Short mmCIF file of C-alpha atoms and ligand atoms in Angstrom, two decimals:
data_model
loop_
_atom_site.label_atom_id
_atom_site.label_comp_id
_atom_site.label_asym_id
_atom_site.label_seq_id
_atom_site.Cartn_x
_atom_site.Cartn_y
_atom_site.Cartn_z
CA UNK H 1 8.78 -11.44 -59.88
CA UNK H 2 9.01 -15.23 -59.70
CA UNK H 3 6.16 -17.73 -60.13
CA UNK H 4 3.55 -15.31 -58.82
CA UNK H 5 0.02 -16.68 -58.39
CA UNK H 6 -3.05 -14.89 -57.09
CA UNK H 7 -6.71 -15.90 -57.21
CA UNK H 8 -9.96 -14.24 -56.19
CA UNK H 9 -12.92 -16.50 -55.43
CA UNK H 10 -11.07 -19.46 -56.92
CA UNK H 11 -10.39 -17.71 -60.24
CA UNK H 12 -6.79 -16.97 -61.24
CA UNK H 13 -6.09 -13.27 -61.66
CA UNK H 14 -2.37 -14.10 -61.97
CA UNK H 15 -0.89 -17.54 -62.66
CA UNK H 16 2.83 -18.48 -62.67
CA UNK H 17 4.02 -15.00 -63.59
CA UNK H 18 7.75 -14.47 -64.14
CA UNK H 19 8.75 -10.94 -64.92
CA UNK H 20 11.93 -8.87 -64.65
CA UNK H 21 12.95 -5.26 -65.29
CA UNK H 22 16.48 -3.92 -65.62
CA UNK H 23 17.81 -0.55 -64.68
CA UNK H 24 17.33 2.10 -67.38
CA UNK H 25 14.55 0.09 -68.97
CA UNK H 26 10.89 0.80 -69.73
CA UNK H 27 8.81 -2.38 -69.76
CA UNK H 28 5.33 -2.33 -71.27
CA UNK H 29 2.65 -4.53 -69.72
CA UNK H 30 -0.15 -5.39 -72.11
CA UNK H 31 -3.32 -7.42 -71.95
CA UNK H 32 -7.07 -7.35 -72.41
CA UNK H 33 -9.39 -5.86 -69.80
CA UNK H 34 -9.29 -8.15 -66.78
CA UNK H 35 -6.06 -9.90 -67.88
CA UNK H 36 -4.50 -9.25 -64.47
CA UNK H 37 -2.18 -6.29 -65.05
CA UNK H 38 -3.37 -4.12 -62.17
CA UNK H 39 -3.49 -7.11 -59.81
CA UNK H 40 0.12 -7.99 -60.61
CA UNK H 41 1.30 -4.43 -60.03
CA UNK H 42 -0.72 -4.20 -56.81
CA UNK H 43 1.22 -7.25 -55.61
CA UNK H 44 4.52 -5.60 -56.47
CA UNK H 45 3.41 -2.46 -54.62
CA UNK H 46 2.33 -4.41 -51.53
CA UNK H 47 -1.40 -3.74 -51.83
CA UNK H 48 -2.13 -7.44 -52.37
CA UNK H 49 -0.26 -10.48 -51.10
CA UNK H 50 0.44 -13.20 -53.67
CA UNK H 51 -0.90 -16.70 -52.90
CA UNK H 52 2.53 -18.02 -53.89
CA UNK H 53 5.70 -16.80 -55.57
CA UNK H 54 8.47 -14.40 -54.72
CA UNK H 55 9.64 -10.86 -55.41
CA UNK H 56 13.40 -10.29 -55.73
CA UNK H 57 15.52 -7.17 -55.95
CA UNK H 58 19.07 -7.64 -57.28
CA UNK H 59 18.60 -11.39 -56.88
CA UNK H 60 17.65 -11.34 -53.19
CA UNK H 61 14.12 -12.24 -52.13
CA UNK H 62 12.23 -9.49 -50.32
CA UNK H 63 8.91 -9.39 -48.60
CA UNK H 64 6.52 -6.53 -49.31
CA UNK H 65 3.55 -6.63 -47.02
CA UNK H 66 2.31 -3.06 -47.57
CA UNK H 67 3.03 0.04 -49.70
CA UNK H 68 5.21 1.57 -46.95
CA UNK H 69 7.63 -1.33 -47.40
CA UNK H 70 7.53 -1.14 -51.17
CA UNK H 71 8.33 2.60 -50.98
CA UNK H 72 11.31 1.77 -48.74
CA UNK H 73 12.45 -0.68 -51.42
CA UNK H 74 12.31 2.11 -54.00
CA UNK H 75 9.05 1.17 -55.70
CA UNK H 76 6.50 3.85 -56.59
CA UNK H 77 3.10 3.48 -58.22
CA UNK H 78 0.69 5.77 -60.03
CA UNK H 79 -2.69 4.03 -59.90
CA UNK H 80 -5.23 3.52 -62.66
CA UNK H 81 -7.72 5.59 -60.66
CA UNK H 82 -6.20 8.51 -58.81
CA UNK H 83 -5.94 8.19 -55.08
CA UNK H 84 -5.38 11.83 -54.14
CA UNK H 85 -7.54 13.47 -51.49
CA UNK H 86 -9.65 15.98 -53.38
CA UNK H 87 -10.21 18.51 -50.57
CA UNK H 88 -6.55 18.75 -49.61
CA UNK H 89 -3.94 20.97 -51.21
CA UNK H 90 -1.22 19.66 -53.48
CA UNK H 91 1.38 20.03 -50.71
CA UNK H 92 -0.78 18.20 -48.17
CA UNK H 93 -1.30 15.36 -50.61
CA UNK H 94 2.42 15.07 -51.21
CA UNK H 95 3.06 15.05 -47.46
CA UNK H 96 0.73 12.08 -47.06
CA UNK H 97 2.84 9.01 -47.61
CA UNK H 98 6.12 11.01 -47.71
CA UNK H 99 8.61 8.62 -46.25
CA UNK H 100 10.59 11.18 -44.22
CA UNK H 101 7.49 12.78 -42.65
CA UNK H 102 8.26 13.45 -38.98
CA UNK H 103 5.57 13.72 -36.32
CA UNK H 104 4.65 17.28 -37.24
CA UNK H 105 3.75 18.37 -40.77
CA UNK H 106 7.10 19.34 -42.36
CA UNK H 107 5.64 22.15 -44.45
CA UNK H 108 8.71 24.31 -45.00
CA UNK H 109 11.08 21.40 -45.55
CA UNK H 110 8.74 19.66 -47.93
CA UNK H 111 7.95 22.82 -49.89
CA UNK H 112 11.70 23.24 -50.49
CA UNK H 113 12.12 19.62 -51.59
CA UNK H 114 9.20 19.84 -54.00
CA UNK H 115 10.49 23.09 -55.47
CA UNK H 116 13.89 21.46 -56.17
CA UNK H 117 12.20 18.54 -57.82
CA UNK H 118 9.81 20.64 -59.83
CA UNK H 119 12.75 22.48 -61.32
CA UNK H 120 14.51 19.27 -62.28
CA UNK H 121 11.48 17.78 -64.03
CA UNK H 122 9.90 21.06 -65.11
CA UNK H 123 6.71 20.61 -63.11
CA UNK H 124 5.03 23.98 -62.64
CA UNK H 125 2.23 24.26 -60.14
CA UNK H 126 0.89 26.20 -57.20
CA UNK H 127 1.34 23.91 -54.21
CA UNK H 128 -1.52 25.51 -52.26
CA UNK H 129 -4.16 24.74 -54.87
CA UNK H 130 -6.75 22.17 -53.88
CA UNK H 131 -6.66 18.92 -55.80
CA UNK H 132 -10.31 19.11 -56.92
CA UNK H 133 -9.45 22.17 -58.97
CA UNK H 134 -6.86 20.33 -61.05
CA UNK H 135 -7.09 18.62 -64.41
CA UNK H 136 -6.41 14.90 -64.67
CA UNK H 137 -2.97 15.62 -66.11
CA UNK H 138 -2.03 17.85 -63.19
CA UNK H 139 -3.26 15.26 -60.69
CA UNK H 140 -1.15 12.68 -62.35
CA UNK H 141 1.94 14.85 -62.17
CA UNK H 142 1.42 15.08 -58.41
CA UNK H 143 1.25 11.29 -58.20
CA UNK H 144 4.54 11.10 -60.11
CA UNK H 145 6.20 13.75 -57.90
CA UNK H 146 5.05 11.79 -54.84
CA UNK H 147 6.69 8.64 -56.15
CA UNK H 148 9.92 10.40 -57.19
CA UNK H 149 10.24 12.32 -53.91
CA UNK H 150 10.15 9.00 -52.13
CA UNK H 151 13.16 8.01 -54.22
CA UNK H 152 11.45 5.50 -56.51
CA UNK H 153 13.94 3.50 -58.58
CA UNK H 154 11.06 1.62 -60.13
CA UNK H 155 7.97 3.55 -61.15
CA UNK H 156 4.79 1.67 -62.01
CA UNK H 157 2.33 3.58 -64.18
CA UNK H 158 -1.07 1.95 -64.56
CA UNK H 159 -2.73 3.38 -67.70
CA UNK H 160 -1.26 6.82 -67.14
CA UNK H 161 -2.26 8.28 -70.48
CA UNK H 162 -5.95 7.33 -70.66
CA UNK H 163 -7.03 10.60 -69.13
CA UNK H 164 -4.31 12.87 -70.49
CA UNK H 165 -4.48 15.40 -73.29
CA UNK H 166 -2.05 14.97 -76.20
CA UNK H 167 0.32 17.73 -74.94
CA UNK H 168 0.21 16.19 -71.45
CA UNK H 169 1.10 12.79 -72.92
CA UNK H 170 4.08 14.33 -74.68
CA UNK H 171 5.19 15.87 -71.41
CA UNK H 172 4.83 12.55 -69.57
CA UNK H 173 6.83 10.72 -72.22
CA UNK H 174 9.66 13.20 -71.93
CA UNK H 175 9.67 12.77 -68.12
CA UNK H 176 9.84 8.99 -68.56
CA UNK H 177 12.70 9.27 -71.04
CA UNK H 178 14.58 11.46 -68.59
CA UNK H 179 14.00 8.91 -65.82
CA UNK H 180 15.25 6.13 -68.07
CA UNK H 181 18.38 8.11 -68.91
CA UNK H 182 19.04 8.46 -65.18
CA UNK H 183 18.85 4.68 -64.73
CA UNK H 184 15.35 4.42 -63.24
CA UNK H 185 13.06 1.55 -64.23
CA UNK H 186 9.51 1.98 -65.42
CA UNK H 187 6.66 -0.48 -65.84
CA UNK H 188 4.12 1.08 -68.17
CA UNK H 189 0.58 -0.23 -68.67
CA UNK H 190 -1.42 1.07 -71.60
CA UNK H 191 -3.99 -0.01 -74.17
CA UNK H 192 -2.63 2.48 -76.67
CA UNK H 193 -0.28 0.41 -78.77
CA UNK H 194 1.28 3.39 -80.54
CA UNK H 195 2.48 4.68 -77.19
CA UNK H 196 3.81 1.29 -76.16
CA UNK H 197 5.76 1.05 -79.42
CA UNK H 198 7.04 4.59 -78.93
CA UNK H 199 8.39 4.48 -75.40
CA UNK H 200 8.88 0.89 -74.25
CA UNK H 201 12.02 -1.18 -74.76
CA UNK H 202 10.30 -4.50 -74.15
CA UNK H 203 6.75 -5.70 -73.67
CA UNK H 204 5.18 -8.57 -71.78
CA UNK H 205 1.68 -9.66 -72.72
CA UNK H 206 -0.81 -11.18 -70.27
CA UNK H 207 -3.91 -13.13 -71.18
CA UNK H 208 -6.36 -14.41 -68.56
CA UNK H 209 -3.75 -14.04 -65.85
CA UNK H 210 -0.91 -15.82 -67.64
CA UNK H 211 2.03 -14.53 -69.63
CA UNK H 212 1.51 -15.36 -73.29
CA UNK H 213 4.46 -13.59 -74.84
CA UNK H 214 7.38 -11.21 -74.64
CA UNK H 215 8.80 -9.01 -77.38
CA UNK H 216 11.34 -6.28 -77.98
CA UNK H 217 9.46 -3.32 -79.41
CA UNK H 218 12.18 -2.94 -82.04
CA UNK H 219 11.32 -6.39 -83.43
CA UNK H 220 7.52 -6.23 -83.41
CA UNK H 221 4.63 -4.05 -84.57
CA UNK H 222 1.22 -2.87 -83.43
CA UNK H 223 -0.72 -5.56 -85.30
CA UNK H 224 1.37 -8.41 -83.91
CA UNK H 225 0.98 -7.06 -80.36
CA UNK H 226 -2.80 -6.82 -80.76
CA UNK H 227 -2.92 -10.38 -82.02
CA UNK H 228 -0.85 -11.58 -79.08
CA UNK H 229 -3.23 -9.83 -76.65
CA UNK H 230 -6.58 -10.74 -78.12
CA UNK H 231 -5.70 -13.99 -79.89
CA UNK H 232 -7.08 -12.79 -83.24
CA UNK H 233 -6.56 -9.97 -85.75
CA UNK H 234 -8.01 -6.60 -84.71
CA UNK H 235 -9.47 -4.17 -87.22
CA UNK H 236 -8.01 -0.74 -86.48
CA UNK H 237 -9.90 1.10 -89.21
CA UNK H 238 -13.58 0.50 -89.67
CA UNK H 239 -15.50 1.85 -92.66
CA UNK H 240 -18.65 3.70 -91.87
CA UNK H 241 -21.62 3.47 -94.13
CA UNK H 242 -22.92 6.74 -95.54
CA UNK H 243 -26.37 7.53 -94.13
CA UNK H 244 -28.89 10.27 -94.80
CA UNK H 245 -29.59 12.22 -91.63
CA UNK H 246 -33.13 12.01 -90.28
CA UNK H 247 -35.26 14.23 -88.05
CA UNK H 248 -33.79 16.74 -85.64
CA UNK H 249 -33.21 15.12 -82.24
CA UNK H 250 -31.32 17.62 -80.13
CA UNK H 251 -31.22 21.38 -80.45
CA UNK H 252 -28.87 23.42 -78.31
CA UNK H 253 -29.40 27.18 -78.57
CA UNK H 254 -26.95 29.80 -77.33
CA UNK H 255 -26.18 28.17 -73.98
CA UNK H 256 -23.95 29.66 -71.33
CA UNK H 257 -22.65 27.48 -68.49
CA UNK H 258 -20.51 28.26 -65.44
CA UNK H 259 -17.55 26.07 -64.50
CA UNK H 260 -16.53 24.87 -61.02
CA UNK H 261 -14.49 27.97 -60.29
CA UNK H 262 -17.38 30.29 -61.17
CA UNK H 263 -15.88 31.34 -64.51
CA UNK H 264 -18.00 30.92 -67.64
CA UNK H 265 -17.07 27.55 -69.13
CA UNK H 266 -19.37 27.62 -72.19
CA UNK H 267 -20.05 30.89 -73.96
CA UNK H 268 -22.99 30.84 -76.33
CA UNK H 269 -22.73 27.48 -78.06
CA UNK H 270 -25.45 26.36 -80.50
CA UNK H 271 -25.84 23.22 -82.58
CA UNK H 272 -28.39 20.70 -83.82
CA UNK H 273 -28.08 16.94 -83.87
CA UNK H 274 -30.05 14.63 -86.15
CA UNK H 275 -31.13 11.00 -86.36
CA UNK H 276 -28.53 8.69 -87.93
CA UNK H 277 -25.74 11.05 -86.97
CA UNK H 278 -22.64 10.95 -84.79
CA UNK H 279 -21.61 14.48 -83.89
CA UNK H 280 -18.11 14.83 -82.46
CA UNK H 281 -16.82 17.51 -80.15
CA UNK H 282 -13.07 17.67 -80.54
CA UNK H 283 -10.76 19.75 -78.42
CA UNK H 284 -8.03 19.66 -75.83
CA UNK H 285 -9.73 18.76 -72.55
CA UNK H 286 -10.53 21.58 -70.17
CA UNK H 287 -12.08 23.77 -72.89
CA UNK H 288 -15.64 23.29 -71.68
CA UNK H 289 -16.38 19.75 -72.89
CA UNK H 290 -17.12 18.40 -69.44
CA UNK H 291 -19.44 21.28 -68.55
CA UNK H 292 -21.29 20.97 -71.87
CA UNK H 293 -21.87 17.23 -71.46
CA UNK H 294 -22.96 17.68 -67.84
CA UNK H 295 -25.36 20.50 -68.73
CA UNK H 296 -27.06 18.54 -71.51
CA UNK H 297 -27.51 15.51 -69.25
CA UNK H 298 -28.81 17.53 -66.27
CA UNK H 299 -25.86 17.26 -63.87
CA UNK H 300 -24.93 20.95 -64.20
CA UNK H 301 -27.09 24.06 -64.36
CA UNK H 302 -27.41 26.05 -67.58
CA UNK H 303 -27.21 29.82 -66.94
CA UNK H 304 -28.96 30.88 -70.13
CA UNK H 305 -30.01 29.42 -73.46
CA UNK H 306 -32.00 26.27 -74.15
CA UNK H 307 -31.70 22.55 -74.81
CA UNK H 308 -34.53 20.80 -76.64
CA UNK H 309 -35.01 17.08 -77.26
CA UNK H 310 -37.45 16.28 -80.05
CA UNK H 311 -38.75 19.85 -79.78
CA UNK H 312 -39.40 19.46 -76.03
CA UNK H 313 -37.63 21.89 -73.71
CA UNK H 314 -35.41 19.89 -71.33
CA UNK H 315 -33.28 22.80 -70.09
CA UNK H 316 -32.30 22.29 -66.44
CA UNK H 317 -34.50 19.26 -65.91
CA UNK H 318 -33.18 16.64 -63.47
CA UNK H 319 -30.86 13.90 -64.83
CA UNK H 320 -33.65 11.37 -64.37
CA UNK H 321 -36.19 13.40 -66.35
CA UNK H 322 -33.65 13.98 -69.06
CA UNK H 323 -33.01 10.23 -69.14
CA UNK H 324 -36.75 9.67 -69.42
CA UNK H 325 -36.69 11.89 -72.50
CA UNK H 326 -34.33 9.46 -74.19
CA UNK H 327 -30.88 10.77 -73.25
CA UNK H 328 -28.22 8.31 -72.04
CA UNK H 329 -24.88 9.40 -70.65
CA UNK H 330 -21.43 7.82 -70.45
CA UNK H 331 -19.63 10.24 -68.12
CA UNK H 332 -16.00 11.29 -68.22
CA UNK H 333 -15.24 10.28 -64.62
CA UNK H 334 -16.64 6.80 -64.50
CA UNK H 335 -15.93 6.03 -60.85
CA UNK H 336 -17.39 9.31 -59.55
CA UNK H 337 -20.42 9.65 -61.80
CA UNK H 338 -20.87 6.33 -63.60
CA UNK H 339 -21.22 3.81 -60.79
CA UNK H 340 -21.90 3.31 -57.11
CA UNK H 341 -18.65 1.42 -56.27
CA UNK H 342 -19.90 -0.38 -53.14
CA UNK H 343 -23.08 -1.73 -54.74
CA UNK H 344 -23.35 -5.02 -56.57
CA UNK H 345 -22.90 -5.28 -60.28
CA UNK H 346 -26.62 -5.92 -60.83
CA UNK H 347 -27.58 -2.74 -58.91
CA UNK H 348 -25.18 -0.78 -61.06
CA UNK H 349 -26.72 -2.24 -64.20
CA UNK H 350 -29.96 -0.32 -63.55
CA UNK H 351 -28.80 3.01 -62.09
CA UNK H 352 -31.22 5.74 -63.30
CA UNK H 353 -33.50 2.97 -64.59
CA UNK H 354 -34.65 1.51 -61.26
CA UNK H 355 -37.96 3.39 -61.46
CA UNK H 356 -38.93 1.81 -64.78
CA UNK H 357 -41.92 -0.50 -64.59
CA UNK H 358 -39.94 -3.49 -65.75
CA UNK H 359 -37.53 -3.19 -62.80
CA UNK H 360 -39.78 -2.09 -59.93
CA UNK H 361 -43.23 -2.32 -58.50
CA UNK H 362 -44.27 0.31 -55.96
CA UNK H 363 -41.42 0.50 -53.44
CA UNK H 364 -39.75 -2.78 -54.37
CA UNK H 365 -37.27 -3.81 -57.00
CA UNK H 366 -38.07 -6.85 -59.12
CA UNK H 367 -34.78 -8.56 -58.43
CA UNK H 368 -35.13 -11.42 -60.88
CA UNK H 369 -35.70 -8.97 -63.76
CA UNK H 370 -32.86 -6.75 -62.56
CA UNK H 371 -30.49 -9.72 -62.38
CA UNK H 372 -31.51 -11.01 -65.79
CA UNK H 373 -30.90 -7.58 -67.25
CA UNK H 374 -27.45 -7.48 -65.62
CA UNK H 375 -26.64 -10.94 -66.99
CA UNK H 376 -27.60 -9.85 -70.51
CA UNK H 377 -25.30 -6.81 -70.33
CA UNK H 378 -22.46 -8.94 -68.95
CA UNK H 379 -22.79 -11.42 -71.78
CA UNK H 380 -23.42 -8.91 -74.63
CA UNK H 381 -20.63 -6.57 -73.59
CA UNK H 382 -18.25 -9.33 -72.47
CA UNK H 383 -17.83 -7.92 -68.95
CA UNK H 384 -15.27 -10.15 -67.22
CA UNK H 385 -16.56 -10.96 -63.74
CA UNK H 386 -17.03 -14.19 -61.81
CA UNK H 387 -20.58 -13.25 -60.85
CA UNK H 388 -23.14 -10.45 -60.98
CA UNK H 389 -23.28 -10.66 -57.17
CA UNK H 390 -19.91 -8.92 -57.08
CA UNK H 391 -19.26 -5.42 -55.79
CA UNK H 392 -18.52 -3.41 -58.89
CA UNK H 393 -15.37 -1.91 -57.34
CA UNK H 394 -13.77 -5.39 -57.67
CA UNK H 395 -13.99 -5.32 -61.46
CA UNK H 396 -11.03 -4.24 -63.55
CA UNK H 397 -11.12 -0.66 -64.87
CA UNK H 398 -12.04 -1.60 -68.44
CA UNK H 399 -14.75 -3.96 -67.28
CA UNK H 400 -16.39 -1.21 -65.20
CA UNK H 401 -16.43 0.90 -68.36
CA UNK H 402 -17.98 -1.97 -70.33
CA UNK H 403 -20.80 -2.30 -67.78
CA UNK H 404 -21.55 1.46 -67.94
CA UNK H 405 -21.59 1.31 -71.74
CA UNK H 406 -23.88 -1.71 -71.69
CA UNK H 407 -26.27 0.02 -69.31
CA UNK H 408 -26.40 3.23 -71.33
CA UNK H 409 -26.48 1.73 -74.81
CA UNK H 410 -28.42 -1.53 -74.62
CA UNK H 411 -31.80 0.20 -74.32
CA UNK H 412 -31.30 1.97 -77.69
CA UNK H 413 -31.31 5.58 -76.45
CA UNK H 414 -32.63 8.35 -78.66
CA UNK H 415 -29.47 10.33 -77.87
CA UNK H 416 -26.24 9.05 -76.35
CA UNK H 417 -23.91 11.63 -74.81
CA UNK H 418 -20.59 9.82 -74.56
CA UNK H 419 -17.43 11.32 -73.09
CA UNK H 420 -14.30 9.37 -73.97
CA UNK H 421 -16.26 6.11 -74.24
CA UNK H 422 -13.24 4.01 -75.19
CA UNK H 423 -11.19 5.25 -72.23
CA UNK H 424 -9.55 2.23 -70.60
CA UNK H 425 -10.89 -0.30 -73.10
CA UNK H 426 -8.55 -2.83 -74.67
CA UNK H 427 -8.15 -2.94 -78.45
CA UNK H 428 -10.76 -5.66 -78.94
CA UNK H 429 -13.35 -3.92 -76.76
CA UNK H 430 -12.64 -0.60 -78.51
CA UNK H 431 -13.32 -2.18 -81.86
CA UNK H 432 -16.55 -3.71 -80.49
CA UNK H 433 -17.74 -0.39 -79.04
CA UNK H 434 -17.03 1.59 -82.21
CA UNK H 435 -19.02 -0.91 -84.23
CA UNK H 436 -21.81 -0.68 -81.68
CA UNK H 437 -21.94 3.12 -81.92
CA UNK H 438 -22.18 2.88 -85.70
CA UNK H 439 -24.98 0.35 -85.28
CA UNK H 440 -26.85 2.76 -82.96
CA UNK H 441 -26.48 5.44 -85.62
CA UNK H 442 -27.80 3.06 -88.25
CA UNK H 443 -30.83 2.28 -86.10
CA UNK H 444 -31.69 6.00 -86.01
CA UNK H 445 -30.16 7.18 -82.72
CA UNK H 446 -27.86 10.16 -82.49
CA UNK H 447 -24.58 10.23 -80.64
CA UNK H 448 -22.81 13.25 -79.19
CA UNK H 449 -19.22 12.08 -78.88
CA UNK H 450 -16.66 13.97 -76.80
CA UNK H 451 -13.17 12.80 -77.61
CA UNK H 452 -9.61 13.97 -77.85
CA UNK H 453 -8.64 11.05 -79.99
CA UNK H 454 -8.65 12.47 -83.51
CA UNK H 455 -8.41 9.03 -85.03
CA UNK H 456 -11.63 8.04 -83.24
CA UNK H 457 -13.32 11.28 -84.26
CA UNK H 458 -12.44 10.79 -87.93
CA UNK H 459 -13.51 7.20 -87.90
CA UNK H 460 -16.93 7.70 -86.32
CA UNK H 461 -18.22 11.22 -86.78
CA UNK H 462 -20.45 12.67 -89.49
CA UNK H 463 -19.78 16.19 -88.31
CA UNK H 464 -17.25 17.59 -85.87
CA UNK H 465 -17.32 20.78 -83.81
CA UNK H 466 -14.01 22.05 -82.51
CA UNK H 467 -14.25 23.59 -79.07
CA UNK H 468 -11.77 26.06 -77.63
CA UNK H 469 -12.11 28.18 -74.47
CA UNK H 470 -15.83 27.44 -74.25
CA UNK H 471 -16.67 28.39 -77.84
CA UNK H 472 -17.04 26.50 -81.08
CA UNK H 473 -14.30 27.40 -83.51
CA UNK H 474 -16.35 25.90 -86.34
CA UNK H 475 -18.15 22.77 -87.45
CA UNK H 476 -16.66 20.54 -90.15
CA UNK H 477 -18.37 17.95 -92.30
CA UNK H 478 -16.71 14.52 -92.38
CA UNK H 479 -16.35 14.76 -96.18
CA UNK H 480 -14.37 17.93 -95.84
CA UNK H 481 -10.80 17.41 -97.02
CA UNK H 482 -9.69 20.14 -94.67
CA UNK H 483 -9.75 18.02 -91.60
CA UNK H 484 -6.14 18.99 -91.11
CA UNK H 485 -7.51 22.35 -89.96
CA UNK H 486 -8.84 20.68 -86.85
CA UNK H 487 -5.44 20.72 -85.18
CA UNK H 488 -5.21 24.50 -85.74
CA UNK H 489 -8.75 25.06 -84.58
CA UNK H 490 -8.13 23.04 -81.42
CA UNK H 491 -5.38 25.50 -80.64
CA UNK H 492 -7.86 28.37 -80.94
CA UNK H 493 -7.77 29.47 -84.57
CA UNK H 494 -11.22 30.64 -85.61
CA UNK H 495 -10.26 31.39 -89.20
CA UNK H 496 -12.80 29.47 -91.20
CA UNK H 497 -11.43 27.98 -94.37
CA UNK H 498 -13.90 28.14 -97.28
CA UNK H 499 -14.91 24.54 -96.85
CA UNK H 500 -16.00 24.76 -93.24
CA UNK H 501 -19.72 24.23 -93.40
CA UNK H 502 -22.86 24.43 -91.34
CA UNK H 503 -22.00 27.65 -89.58
CA UNK H 504 -25.39 29.11 -90.32
CA UNK H 505 -27.19 25.96 -89.33
CA UNK H 506 -25.41 25.17 -86.16
CA UNK H 507 -23.15 27.63 -84.47
CA UNK H 508 -23.22 31.01 -82.96
CA UNK H 509 -19.69 32.02 -83.89
N1 LIG G 601 -10.23 -7.21 -54.98
C1 LIG G 601 -10.72 -8.05 -55.91
N2 LIG G 601 -11.72 -8.90 -55.63
C2 LIG G 601 -12.21 -9.76 -56.56
N3 LIG G 601 -11.74 -9.83 -57.82
C3 LIG G 601 -10.74 -9.02 -58.16
C4 LIG G 601 -10.17 -8.07 -57.25
N4 LIG G 601 -9.19 -7.38 -57.88
C5 LIG G 601 -9.15 -7.86 -59.14
N5 LIG G 601 -10.07 -8.85 -59.31
C6 LIG G 601 -10.30 -9.63 -60.54
O1 LIG G 601 -9.05 -10.00 -61.09
C7 LIG G 601 -9.09 -9.96 -62.52
C8 LIG G 601 -7.95 -9.13 -63.05
O2 LIG G 601 -8.23 -7.76 -62.80
P1 LIG G 601 -7.19 -6.59 -63.08
O3 LIG G 601 -7.76 -5.35 -62.47
O4 LIG G 601 -5.84 -7.01 -62.63
O5 LIG G 601 -7.24 -6.50 -64.68
P2 LIG G 601 -6.46 -5.49 -65.66
O6 LIG G 601 -5.59 -6.34 -66.54
O7 LIG G 601 -5.81 -4.42 -64.90
O8 LIG G 601 -7.68 -4.95 -66.56
P3 LIG G 601 -8.00 -3.44 -67.13
O9 LIG G 601 -7.27 -3.31 -68.43
O10 LIG G 601 -9.48 -3.47 -67.38
O11 LIG G 601 -7.62 -2.45 -66.10
C9 LIG G 601 -10.47 -9.43 -62.89
O12 LIG G 601 -11.27 -10.50 -63.28
C10 LIG G 601 -10.98 -8.79 -61.62
O13 LIG G 601 -12.38 -8.85 -61.54
MG1 LIG G 602 -6.16 -2.39 -64.71
#
């Protein structure tokens, strides 16, 4: 890519970008939220047109005016937010955008092609399953198959690992290594510096739309990369102050919840959560975390059992009533449940809060208050946007997440239910959020944190429950030296070591 420039509303998203990738190479693209990574890759994939600059393949300039042309040039892209059609089957989704699709749906031919490919890259899946039934990892594999079937020489992966479980990440890395060995090129965007160091040959760092540095991963380290991105040193390990837990805030008693496919997703889970406490739920995703978070926040029905907030029964109340009882929620799927993409940023800053007296009077919103509130969130949480009169879908992924966090946290909730809150955040924003969660805890709130990132769990949580197949395998205290058992428990081992505590108090195992 040569001298690429692109602006939106007079603000540079990309400025004078020069970038190259060689065959058999994995290039990492790094930068803070809103630095311009996705925009640059959307230009390469033909979704956006640059204002100026040129794209060349093997030294010859080419023009890419849409994704069909980029696919013909051997470029494939897996987007930051999946673009599959949820109600269609895997095969139908692969057929959409397949470059050799004739007039009629080439079911038999395509099924054969996919089967050959699946064998080569060890993808195992039932092609007639509907996409909505699949985990994020499976959806992503379909996106990769789609790109490879179209003969992609260059595969662009925009934050592919944010939503993957650790085993899925391992699988993805081995696929990428195989592609590299076969001479394919990969551009890999991630905020997880360990991953970048592990799989990339080179990295390019963007800051505010410009390239600020290049490095060979062999000659650099995580700290130096973070400094290059953020322009200052980043603290990777924060110390948490020891606090005495206060009154009981949340009490979950023997709840059973059904999953989307009608099978029981949570089987008799019980626990209590106190003031000044961060309670982590660790586990490989798909073991009931999503259903548990949705049930507590009112999005999903509880079949039996009870949830109490400050001794008040809130079982199966509506999300709004649960919010009114002091429960905030940062959902796992931010685009589907966290925002209304077509609305302005200021509307999104008060979702679920629009009925509060300070934002509305009778049937009308008090727009000046709403806008002031939005401006405060934007400035406190450093949301990069040119204006609050901007449709939220135009913000970068990490900045959407920052706005959701600001909305849910800034009002000092009694309980925050947060699923993967640092998902998609850059290293600086992650550090900021972790400090903020600890501050909430200090102020007396409780936090129920769902995460697969063990480092995050260890750093923040006072107690951790390990969930497997819809049950708690045990609850560990942060002081427990046997944290190494967590890995085993995540894989389903219920064997409680002598130091596992709080069984009597909190679980129904
Ligand atoms: N369609 C659009 N309309 C207006 N502004 C846009 C549009 N697309 C991107 N932008 C702006 O361009 C800038 C760069 O966004 P981009 O999505 O490329 O960031 P990013 O580096 O991918 O960030 P993240 O790590 O959060 O995903 C942002 O300020 C964003 O608001
Ligand atoms: Mg992005």
